[in-house]
Coordinates of C-alpha atoms and ligand atoms in Angstrom, one line a residue:
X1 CA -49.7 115.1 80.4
X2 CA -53.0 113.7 79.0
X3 CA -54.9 115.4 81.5
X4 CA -53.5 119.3 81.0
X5 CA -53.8 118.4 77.3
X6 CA -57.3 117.5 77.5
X7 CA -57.7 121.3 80.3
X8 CA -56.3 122.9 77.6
X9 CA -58.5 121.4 74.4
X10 CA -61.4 121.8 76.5
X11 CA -60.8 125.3 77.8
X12 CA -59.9 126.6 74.0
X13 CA -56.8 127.4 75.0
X14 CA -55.6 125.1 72.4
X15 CA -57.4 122.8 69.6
X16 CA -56.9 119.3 68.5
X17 CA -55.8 120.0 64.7
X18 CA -53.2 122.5 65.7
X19 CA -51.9 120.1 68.6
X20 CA -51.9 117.0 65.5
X21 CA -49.8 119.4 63.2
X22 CA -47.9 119.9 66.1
X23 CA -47.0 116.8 66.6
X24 CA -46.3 116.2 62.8
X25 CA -44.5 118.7 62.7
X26 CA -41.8 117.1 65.4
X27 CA -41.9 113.9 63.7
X28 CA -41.0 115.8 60.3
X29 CA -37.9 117.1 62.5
X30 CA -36.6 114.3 64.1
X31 CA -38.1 111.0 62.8
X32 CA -35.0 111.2 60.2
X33 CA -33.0 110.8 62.5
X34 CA -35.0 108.3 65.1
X35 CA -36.8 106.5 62.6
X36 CA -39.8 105.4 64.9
X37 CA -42.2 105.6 62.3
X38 CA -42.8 103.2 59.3
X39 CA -46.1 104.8 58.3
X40 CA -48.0 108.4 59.0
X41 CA -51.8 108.6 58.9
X42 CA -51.9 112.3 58.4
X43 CA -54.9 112.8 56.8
X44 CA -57.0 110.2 58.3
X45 CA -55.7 111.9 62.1
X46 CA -56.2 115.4 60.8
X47 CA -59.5 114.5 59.7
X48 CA -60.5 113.1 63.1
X49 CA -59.0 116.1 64.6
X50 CA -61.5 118.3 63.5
X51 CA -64.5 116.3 64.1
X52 CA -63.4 116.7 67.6
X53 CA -62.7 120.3 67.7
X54 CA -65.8 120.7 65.8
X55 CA -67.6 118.5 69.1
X56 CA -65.7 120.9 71.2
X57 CA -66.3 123.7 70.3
X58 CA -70.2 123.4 70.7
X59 CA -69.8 122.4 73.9
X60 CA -69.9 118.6 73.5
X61 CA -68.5 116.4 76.6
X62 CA -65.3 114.7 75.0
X63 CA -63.2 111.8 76.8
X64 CA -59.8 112.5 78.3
X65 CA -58.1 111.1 75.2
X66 CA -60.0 112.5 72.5
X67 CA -58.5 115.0 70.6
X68 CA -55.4 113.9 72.3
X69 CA -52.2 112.6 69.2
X70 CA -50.9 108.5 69.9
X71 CA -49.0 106.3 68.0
X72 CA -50.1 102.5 67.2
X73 CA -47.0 99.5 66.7
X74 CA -47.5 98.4 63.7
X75 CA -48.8 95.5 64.5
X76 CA -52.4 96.5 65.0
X77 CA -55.0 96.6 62.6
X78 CA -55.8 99.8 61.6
X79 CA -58.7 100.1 59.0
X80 CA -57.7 101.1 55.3
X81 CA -54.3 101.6 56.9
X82 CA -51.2 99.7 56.2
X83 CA -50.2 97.3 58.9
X84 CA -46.7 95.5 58.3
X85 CA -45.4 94.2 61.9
X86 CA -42.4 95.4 60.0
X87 CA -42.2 92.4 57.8
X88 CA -41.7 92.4 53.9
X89 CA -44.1 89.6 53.7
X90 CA -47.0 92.3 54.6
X91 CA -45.4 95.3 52.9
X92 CA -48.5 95.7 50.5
X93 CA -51.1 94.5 53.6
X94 CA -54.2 96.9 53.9
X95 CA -56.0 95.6 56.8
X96 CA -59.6 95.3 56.3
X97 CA -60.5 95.8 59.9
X98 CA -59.7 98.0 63.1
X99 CA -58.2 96.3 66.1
X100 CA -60.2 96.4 69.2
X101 CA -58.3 98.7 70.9
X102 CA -58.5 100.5 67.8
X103 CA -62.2 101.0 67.7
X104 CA -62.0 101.9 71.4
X105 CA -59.2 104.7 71.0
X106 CA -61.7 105.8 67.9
X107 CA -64.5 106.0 69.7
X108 CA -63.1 107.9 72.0
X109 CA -61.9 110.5 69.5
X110 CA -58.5 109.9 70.2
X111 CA -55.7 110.5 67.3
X112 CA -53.5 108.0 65.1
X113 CA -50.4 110.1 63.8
X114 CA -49.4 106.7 62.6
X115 CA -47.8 103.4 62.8
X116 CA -44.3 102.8 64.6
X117 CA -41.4 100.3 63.9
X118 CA -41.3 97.0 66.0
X119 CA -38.6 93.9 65.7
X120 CA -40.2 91.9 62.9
X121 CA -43.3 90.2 64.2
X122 CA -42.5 91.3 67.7
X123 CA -39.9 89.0 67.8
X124 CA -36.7 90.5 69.1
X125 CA -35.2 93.1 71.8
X126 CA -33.4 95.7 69.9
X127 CA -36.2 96.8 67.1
X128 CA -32.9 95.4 64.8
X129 CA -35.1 93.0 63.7
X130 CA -37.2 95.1 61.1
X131 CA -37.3 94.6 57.8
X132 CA -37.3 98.0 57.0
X133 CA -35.1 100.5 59.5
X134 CA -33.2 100.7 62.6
X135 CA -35.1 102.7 65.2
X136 CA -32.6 104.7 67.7
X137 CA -32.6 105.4 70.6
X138 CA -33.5 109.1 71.4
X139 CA -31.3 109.6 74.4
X140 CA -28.2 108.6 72.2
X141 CA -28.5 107.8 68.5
X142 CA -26.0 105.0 68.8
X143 CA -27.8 102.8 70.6
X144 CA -31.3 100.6 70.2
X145 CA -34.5 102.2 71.9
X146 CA -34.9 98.3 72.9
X147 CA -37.4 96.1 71.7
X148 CA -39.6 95.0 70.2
X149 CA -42.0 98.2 70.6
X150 CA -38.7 100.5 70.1
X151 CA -40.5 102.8 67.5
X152 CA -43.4 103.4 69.5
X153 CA -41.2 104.1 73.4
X154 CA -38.6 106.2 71.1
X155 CA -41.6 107.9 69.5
X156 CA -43.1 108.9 73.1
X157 CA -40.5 110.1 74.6
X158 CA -39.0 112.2 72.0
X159 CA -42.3 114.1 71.8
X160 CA -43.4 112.5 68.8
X161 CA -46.3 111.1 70.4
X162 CA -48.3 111.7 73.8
X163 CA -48.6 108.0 74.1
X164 CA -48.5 104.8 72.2
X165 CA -49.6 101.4 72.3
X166 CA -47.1 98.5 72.4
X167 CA -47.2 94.7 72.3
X168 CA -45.7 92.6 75.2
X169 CA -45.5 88.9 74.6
X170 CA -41.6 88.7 76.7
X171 CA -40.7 92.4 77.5
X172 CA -41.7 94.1 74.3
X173 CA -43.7 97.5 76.4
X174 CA -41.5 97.6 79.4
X175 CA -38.0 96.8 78.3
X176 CA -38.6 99.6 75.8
X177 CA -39.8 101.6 78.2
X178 CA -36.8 101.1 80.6
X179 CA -34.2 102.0 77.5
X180 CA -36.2 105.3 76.5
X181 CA -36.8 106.6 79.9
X182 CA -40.7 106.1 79.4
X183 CA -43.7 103.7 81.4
X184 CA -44.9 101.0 79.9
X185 CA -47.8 98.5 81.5
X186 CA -48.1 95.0 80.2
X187 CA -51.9 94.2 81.3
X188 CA -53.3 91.0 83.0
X189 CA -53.3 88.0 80.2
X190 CA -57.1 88.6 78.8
X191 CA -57.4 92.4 80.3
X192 CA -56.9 93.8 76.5
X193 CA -58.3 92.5 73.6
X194 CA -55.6 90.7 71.1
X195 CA -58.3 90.8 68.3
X196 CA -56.6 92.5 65.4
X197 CA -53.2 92.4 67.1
X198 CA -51.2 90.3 64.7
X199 CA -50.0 87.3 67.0
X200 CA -46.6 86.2 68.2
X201 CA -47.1 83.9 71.1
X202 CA -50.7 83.9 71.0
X203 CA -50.9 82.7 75.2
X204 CA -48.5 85.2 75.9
X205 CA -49.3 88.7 73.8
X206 CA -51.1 91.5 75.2
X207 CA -51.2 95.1 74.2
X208 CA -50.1 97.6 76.9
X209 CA -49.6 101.3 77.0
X210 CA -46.3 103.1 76.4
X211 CA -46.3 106.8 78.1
X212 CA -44.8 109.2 79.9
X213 CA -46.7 108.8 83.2
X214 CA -48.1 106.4 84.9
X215 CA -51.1 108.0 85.4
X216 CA -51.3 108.9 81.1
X217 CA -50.5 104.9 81.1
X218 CA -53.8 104.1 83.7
X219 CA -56.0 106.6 81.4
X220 CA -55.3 104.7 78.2
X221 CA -55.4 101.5 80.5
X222 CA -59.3 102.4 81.4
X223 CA -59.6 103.0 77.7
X224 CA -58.7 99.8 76.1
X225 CA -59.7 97.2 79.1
X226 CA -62.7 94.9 78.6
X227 CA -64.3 92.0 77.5
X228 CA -64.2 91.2 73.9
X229 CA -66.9 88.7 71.9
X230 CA -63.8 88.8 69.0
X231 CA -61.3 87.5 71.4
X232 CA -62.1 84.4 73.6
X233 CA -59.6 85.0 75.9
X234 CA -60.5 88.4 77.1
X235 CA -62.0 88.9 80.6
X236 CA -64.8 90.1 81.7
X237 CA -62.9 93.3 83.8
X238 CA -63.8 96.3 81.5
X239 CA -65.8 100.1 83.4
X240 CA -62.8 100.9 85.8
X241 CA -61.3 103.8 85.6
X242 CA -57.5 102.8 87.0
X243 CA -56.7 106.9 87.0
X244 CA -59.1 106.8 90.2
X245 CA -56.9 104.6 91.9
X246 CA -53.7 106.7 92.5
X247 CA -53.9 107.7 96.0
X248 CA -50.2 108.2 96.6
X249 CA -50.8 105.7 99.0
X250 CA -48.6 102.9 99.5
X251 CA -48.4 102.7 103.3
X252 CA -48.7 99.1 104.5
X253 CA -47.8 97.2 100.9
X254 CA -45.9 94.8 100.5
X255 CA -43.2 94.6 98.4
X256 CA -41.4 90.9 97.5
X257 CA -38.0 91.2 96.5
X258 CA -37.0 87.7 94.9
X259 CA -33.5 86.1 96.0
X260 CA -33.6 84.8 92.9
X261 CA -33.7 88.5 90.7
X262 CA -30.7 89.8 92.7
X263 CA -28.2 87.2 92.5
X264 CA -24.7 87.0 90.7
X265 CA -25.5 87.3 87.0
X266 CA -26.7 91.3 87.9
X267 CA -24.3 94.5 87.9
X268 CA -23.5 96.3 90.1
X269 CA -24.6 99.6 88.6
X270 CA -28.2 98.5 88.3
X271 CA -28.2 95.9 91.6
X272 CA -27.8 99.6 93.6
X273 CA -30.0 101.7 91.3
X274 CA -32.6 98.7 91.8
X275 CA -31.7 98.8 95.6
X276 CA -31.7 103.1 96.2
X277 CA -35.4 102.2 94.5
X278 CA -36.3 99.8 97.2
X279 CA -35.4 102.1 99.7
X280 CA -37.7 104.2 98.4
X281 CA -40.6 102.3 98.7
X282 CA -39.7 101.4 102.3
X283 CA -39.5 105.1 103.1
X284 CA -43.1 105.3 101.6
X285 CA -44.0 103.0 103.8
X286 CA -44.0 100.0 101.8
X287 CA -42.7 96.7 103.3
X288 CA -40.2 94.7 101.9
X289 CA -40.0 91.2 102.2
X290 CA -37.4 88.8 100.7
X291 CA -39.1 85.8 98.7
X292 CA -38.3 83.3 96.7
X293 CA -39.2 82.1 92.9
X294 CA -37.5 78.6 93.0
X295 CA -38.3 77.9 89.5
X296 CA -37.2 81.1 88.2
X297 CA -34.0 79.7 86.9
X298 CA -36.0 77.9 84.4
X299 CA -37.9 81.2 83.3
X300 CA -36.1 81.9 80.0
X301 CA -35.6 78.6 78.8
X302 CA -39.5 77.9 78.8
X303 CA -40.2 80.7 77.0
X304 CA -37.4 79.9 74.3
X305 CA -39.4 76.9 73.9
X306 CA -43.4 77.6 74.1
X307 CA -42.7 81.1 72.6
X308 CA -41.3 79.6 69.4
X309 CA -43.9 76.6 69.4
X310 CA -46.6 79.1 69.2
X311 CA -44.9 81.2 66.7
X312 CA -44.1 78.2 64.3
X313 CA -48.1 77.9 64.4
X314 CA -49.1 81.3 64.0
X315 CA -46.5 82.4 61.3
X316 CA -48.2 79.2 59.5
X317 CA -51.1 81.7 57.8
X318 CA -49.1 83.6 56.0
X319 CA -48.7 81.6 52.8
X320 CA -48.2 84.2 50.0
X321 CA -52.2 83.3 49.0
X322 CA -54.3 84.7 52.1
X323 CA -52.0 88.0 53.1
X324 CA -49.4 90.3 51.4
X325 CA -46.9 89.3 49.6
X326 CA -46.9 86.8 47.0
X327 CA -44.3 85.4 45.1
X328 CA -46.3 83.5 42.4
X329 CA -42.9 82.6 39.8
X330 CA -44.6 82.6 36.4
X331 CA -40.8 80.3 35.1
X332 CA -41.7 78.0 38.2
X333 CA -45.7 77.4 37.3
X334 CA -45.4 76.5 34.4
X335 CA -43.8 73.1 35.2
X336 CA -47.7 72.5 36.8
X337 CA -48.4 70.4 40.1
X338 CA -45.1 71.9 42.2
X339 CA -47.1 75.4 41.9
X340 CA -48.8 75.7 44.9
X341 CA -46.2 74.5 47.5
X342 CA -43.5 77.0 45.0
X343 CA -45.9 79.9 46.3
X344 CA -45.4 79.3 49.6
X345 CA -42.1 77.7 49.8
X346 CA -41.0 81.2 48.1
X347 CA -43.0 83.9 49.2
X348 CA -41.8 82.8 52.9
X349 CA -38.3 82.6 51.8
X350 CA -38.4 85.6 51.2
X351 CA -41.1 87.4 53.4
X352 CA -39.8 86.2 56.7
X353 CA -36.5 87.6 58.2
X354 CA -34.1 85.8 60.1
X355 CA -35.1 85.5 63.4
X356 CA -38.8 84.7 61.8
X357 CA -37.5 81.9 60.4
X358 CA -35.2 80.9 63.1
X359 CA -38.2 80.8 65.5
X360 CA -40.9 78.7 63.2
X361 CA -37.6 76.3 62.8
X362 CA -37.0 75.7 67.0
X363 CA -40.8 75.9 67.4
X364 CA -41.3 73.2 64.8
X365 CA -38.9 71.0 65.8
X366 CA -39.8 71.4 69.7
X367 CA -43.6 70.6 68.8
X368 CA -42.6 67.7 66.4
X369 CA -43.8 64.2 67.3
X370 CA -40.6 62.7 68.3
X371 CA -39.7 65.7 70.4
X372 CA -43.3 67.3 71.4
X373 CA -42.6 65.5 75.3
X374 CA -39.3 66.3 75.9
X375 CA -39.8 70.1 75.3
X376 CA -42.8 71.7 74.7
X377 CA -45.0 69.2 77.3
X378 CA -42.3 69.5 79.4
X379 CA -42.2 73.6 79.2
X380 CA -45.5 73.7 79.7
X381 CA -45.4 71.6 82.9
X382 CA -42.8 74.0 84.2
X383 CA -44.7 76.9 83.3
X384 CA -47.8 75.8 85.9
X385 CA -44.5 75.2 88.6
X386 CA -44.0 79.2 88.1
X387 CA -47.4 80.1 88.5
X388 CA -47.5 78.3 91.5
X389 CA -44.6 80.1 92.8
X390 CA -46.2 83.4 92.2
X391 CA -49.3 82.1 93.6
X392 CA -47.4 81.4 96.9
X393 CA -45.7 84.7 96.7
X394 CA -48.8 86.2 96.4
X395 CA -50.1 84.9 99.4
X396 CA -47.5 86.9 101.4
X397 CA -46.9 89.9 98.9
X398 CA -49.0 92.3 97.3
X399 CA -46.2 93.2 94.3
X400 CA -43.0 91.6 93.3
X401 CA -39.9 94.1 92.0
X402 CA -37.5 93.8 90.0
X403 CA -35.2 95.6 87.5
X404 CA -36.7 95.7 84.1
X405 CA -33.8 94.6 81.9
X406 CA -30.1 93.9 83.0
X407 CA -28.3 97.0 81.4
X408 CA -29.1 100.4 80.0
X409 CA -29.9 100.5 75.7
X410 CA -26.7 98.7 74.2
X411 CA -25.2 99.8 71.5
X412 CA -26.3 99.2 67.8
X413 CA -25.4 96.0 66.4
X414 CA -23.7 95.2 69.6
X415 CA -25.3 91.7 70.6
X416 CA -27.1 90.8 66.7
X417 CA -24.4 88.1 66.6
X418 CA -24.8 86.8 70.0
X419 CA -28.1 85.6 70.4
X420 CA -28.2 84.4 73.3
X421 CA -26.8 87.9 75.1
X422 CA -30.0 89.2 72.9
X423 CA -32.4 86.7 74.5
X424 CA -31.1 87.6 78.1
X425 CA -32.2 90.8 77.6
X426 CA -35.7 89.3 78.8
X427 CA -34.6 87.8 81.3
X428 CA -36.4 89.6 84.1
X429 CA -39.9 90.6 82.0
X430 CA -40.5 87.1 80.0
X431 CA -41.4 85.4 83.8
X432 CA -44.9 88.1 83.8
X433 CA -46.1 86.7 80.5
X434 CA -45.7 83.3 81.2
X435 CA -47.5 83.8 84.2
X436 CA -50.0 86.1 82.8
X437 CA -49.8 88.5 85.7
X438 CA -49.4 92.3 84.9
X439 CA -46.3 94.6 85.7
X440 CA -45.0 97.6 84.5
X441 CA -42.0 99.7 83.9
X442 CA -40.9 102.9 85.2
X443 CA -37.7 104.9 86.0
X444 CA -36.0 104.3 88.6
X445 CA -32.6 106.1 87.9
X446 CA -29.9 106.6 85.0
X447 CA -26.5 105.5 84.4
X448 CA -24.0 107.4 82.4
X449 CA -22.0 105.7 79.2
X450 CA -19.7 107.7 77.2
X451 CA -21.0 111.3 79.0
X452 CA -24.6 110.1 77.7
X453 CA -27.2 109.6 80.8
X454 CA -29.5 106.4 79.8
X455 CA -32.4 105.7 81.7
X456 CA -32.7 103.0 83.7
X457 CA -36.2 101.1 84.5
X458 CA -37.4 99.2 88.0
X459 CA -40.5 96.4 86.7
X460 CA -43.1 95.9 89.4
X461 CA -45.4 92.5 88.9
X462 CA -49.0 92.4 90.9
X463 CA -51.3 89.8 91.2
X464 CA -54.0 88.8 88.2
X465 CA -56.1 91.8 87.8
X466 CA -54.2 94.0 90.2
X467 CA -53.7 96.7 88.0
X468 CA -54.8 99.2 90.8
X469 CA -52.4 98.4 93.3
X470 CA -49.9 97.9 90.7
X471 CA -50.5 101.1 89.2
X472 CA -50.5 103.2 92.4
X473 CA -47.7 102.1 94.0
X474 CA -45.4 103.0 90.5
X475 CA -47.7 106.6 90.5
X476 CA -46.9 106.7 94.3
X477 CA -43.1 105.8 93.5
X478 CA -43.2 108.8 90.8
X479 CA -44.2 111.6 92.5
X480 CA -42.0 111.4 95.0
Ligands
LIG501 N1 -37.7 90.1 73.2 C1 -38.7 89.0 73.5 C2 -38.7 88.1 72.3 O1 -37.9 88.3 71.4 C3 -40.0 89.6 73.7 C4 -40.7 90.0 72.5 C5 -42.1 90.6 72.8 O2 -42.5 90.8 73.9 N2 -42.9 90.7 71.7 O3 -39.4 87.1 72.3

């Protein structure tokens, strides 16, 4: 898709202003009734839209994504540009700064129609969790696009958007991805820049492309990559170009398929869609080979724990005096030395949402002194026991599959009273982030519910920094 856009900018056959209406254009159609959108940058993309065409026109050389219309989650900083992460406590936040991956996509002319709806924070599965709107899902209106960067996989594939960025601390690109019908890549740990992401889980986030093919999802990949002075955790890994690494090829790989991911607590339904998928590697010419994940029973409750612990800290800078909102009670202040702790104590009553406040509750309690051994020491202790395991497993496999989520989209409102059917949603992407390794989502087949076809994702995890392999043999899987 990014590639016959960028044939068709460059031959004339089309330009990049008339492509951006375009896209507005389908957004002023049907965002009313998806609602991926909180906030449109249409002047600021129209503007950079003809700077390109103006580059094109006189012949310039222009990167495959420039010219080219995304979408951003709105939890990246965009200059000038309102950033919310779809909380009320930064409804009036202007962000002084552009993200990394911002100033990347920028420079290489590509387009921001605007910012898309997210679960508050990133925290959630369902995008439910915004403070501002329900995002549905475009295949049927009933049901959540999935979460938490639902506005930005409902946005692609409903031709709002070529592409879109997403933010994956437990799931939040691929599960998406898997209830829209779309790919979406959550990167190595350090492959992206997080400077200018607003953090969740900051030893667990990292931005990742949502997109319609795997190979749009390896162009953007090339495009955001790198080494970053602003972010410490970044690796040194930026210059490749992933697109060059889709052979088609898969003949000889091996393929782990984890006892563990395939066991009672899976339908039926998406056991043999996840199966025919397998097969399909194998007739490829991939190997499979059963392995095991022994501490991948224990994958969801660690993350219930760290996840919140580093929540409960990050969540801790926005006071009502340093961001957004501020509820400064004029009654309140005037009985003097309470005024200060009244500012915050307020304008987080009523900034954060629910699960916001939920999670800085179990995160404080689980790092608090009494408590700090017995959960979060001992979560992390786990957490190096799974990285061992995939170390092992990666000393016999070159990927691990898996389905990406345990049903199609559910239904609106469905599971916002059972949490815990909510956090189970996860339970097959959070293991990736905890061991920082990438993996990606792609369609693997579709179910039917209420004579509505949902898509229905397979996740692929490859070793740190494998992009390449991981990439070609999803590309690979695709095409045929
Ligand atoms: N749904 C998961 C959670 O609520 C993952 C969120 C994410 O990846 N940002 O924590």
């Amino acid at each position: 898709m990014i590639r016959e856009l960028h044939e068709k900018l460059k031959n004339g056959e089309i330009n990049s202003v008339d492509l951006t209406k375009k896209y507005f254009d389908e957004i002023e159609l049907k965002d009313k009734n998806i609602l991926a959108y909180l906030t449109l940058h249409k002047e600021l993309a129209l503007n950079a839209a003809q700077e390109i065409d103006k580059k094109i026109q006189v012949g310039e050389d222009f990167d495959l994504l420039g010219g080219i219309p995304m979408a951003l989650k709105d939890n990246m900083c965009v200059m000038g540009g309102r950033t919310t992460a779809a909380s009320k406590i930064l409804d009036n936040y202007i962000a002084p700064y552009d993200a990394t991956v911002v100033k990347k996509l920028r420079e290489k002319g590509a387009i921001i129609l605007g910012k898309t709806n997210m679960d508050e924070f990133a925290m959630g599965s369902s995008t439910e969790n915004s403070a501002y709107q329900k995002t549905r899902n475009p295949h049927d209106l009933n049901r959540v696009p999935g979460g938490s960067s639902g506005g930005s996989a409902a946005a692609v594939v409903s031709d709002m958007a070529v592409y879109a960025l997403g933010s994956d601390t437990g799931g939040s690109v691929r599960q998406p991805a898997s209830f829209c019908g779309a790919v979406g890549l959550k990167p190595t740990y350090g492959r992206v820049s997080r400077h200018g992401l607003l953090a969740m889980a900051s030893s667990f986030d990292q931005i990742g492309p949502i997109a319609k093919s795997v190979e749009d999802a390896a162009i953007v990949l090339s495009r955001i990559a790198g080494r970053d002075l602003k972010d410490a955790t970044s690796a040194k890994s930026g210059g490749k170009f992933y697109e060059d690494y889709l052979t088609g090829n898969i003949k000889g790989m091996k393929i782990g398929v984890p006892k563990e991911y395939f066991g009672d607590g899976l339908s039926d339904e998406i056991k043999n869609i996840s199966f025919a998928a397998l097969e399909k590697f194998k007739k490829l010419g991939a190997e499979l080979v059963e392995i095991n994940i022994p501490h991948n029973e224990y994958a969801l409750p660690i993350y219930y724990i760290t996840v919140p612990s580093e929540v409960s800290s990050n969540m801790a800078r926005f006071d009502g005096i340093r961001y957004g909102l501020s509820i400064d009670d004029q009654e309140k202040s005037k009985i003097g030395a309470g005024k200060l702790l009244e500012t915050y104590l307020d304008t987080r009553e009523i900034g954060f949402g629910p699960e916001v406040k939920r999670r800085i509750m179990l995160g404080t309690y689980a790092l608090s002194a009494g408590y700090y051994d017995a959960y979060y020491k001992k979560a992390q202790k786990v957490r190096r026991l799974l990285r061992q395991d995939f170390e092992k497993a990666f000393e016999k496999v070159d990927l691990i599959f898996s389905p990406t989520a345990p049903e199609p989209a559910f239904k609106i409102g469905e599971k916002t009273t059972d949490l815990l059917q909510m956090y189970l949603s996860d339970i097959y992407t959070v293991t990736a982030n905890l061991v920082g390794v990438p993996a990606i989502s792609f369609p693997i087949g579709e179910v039917e519910r209420e004579s509505k076809k949902l898509p229905i994702g397979g996740q692929l995890m490859g070793r740190w920094f494998g992009e390449e392999e991981l990439l070609n043999a999803a590309h690979t899987f695709e095409l045929n």
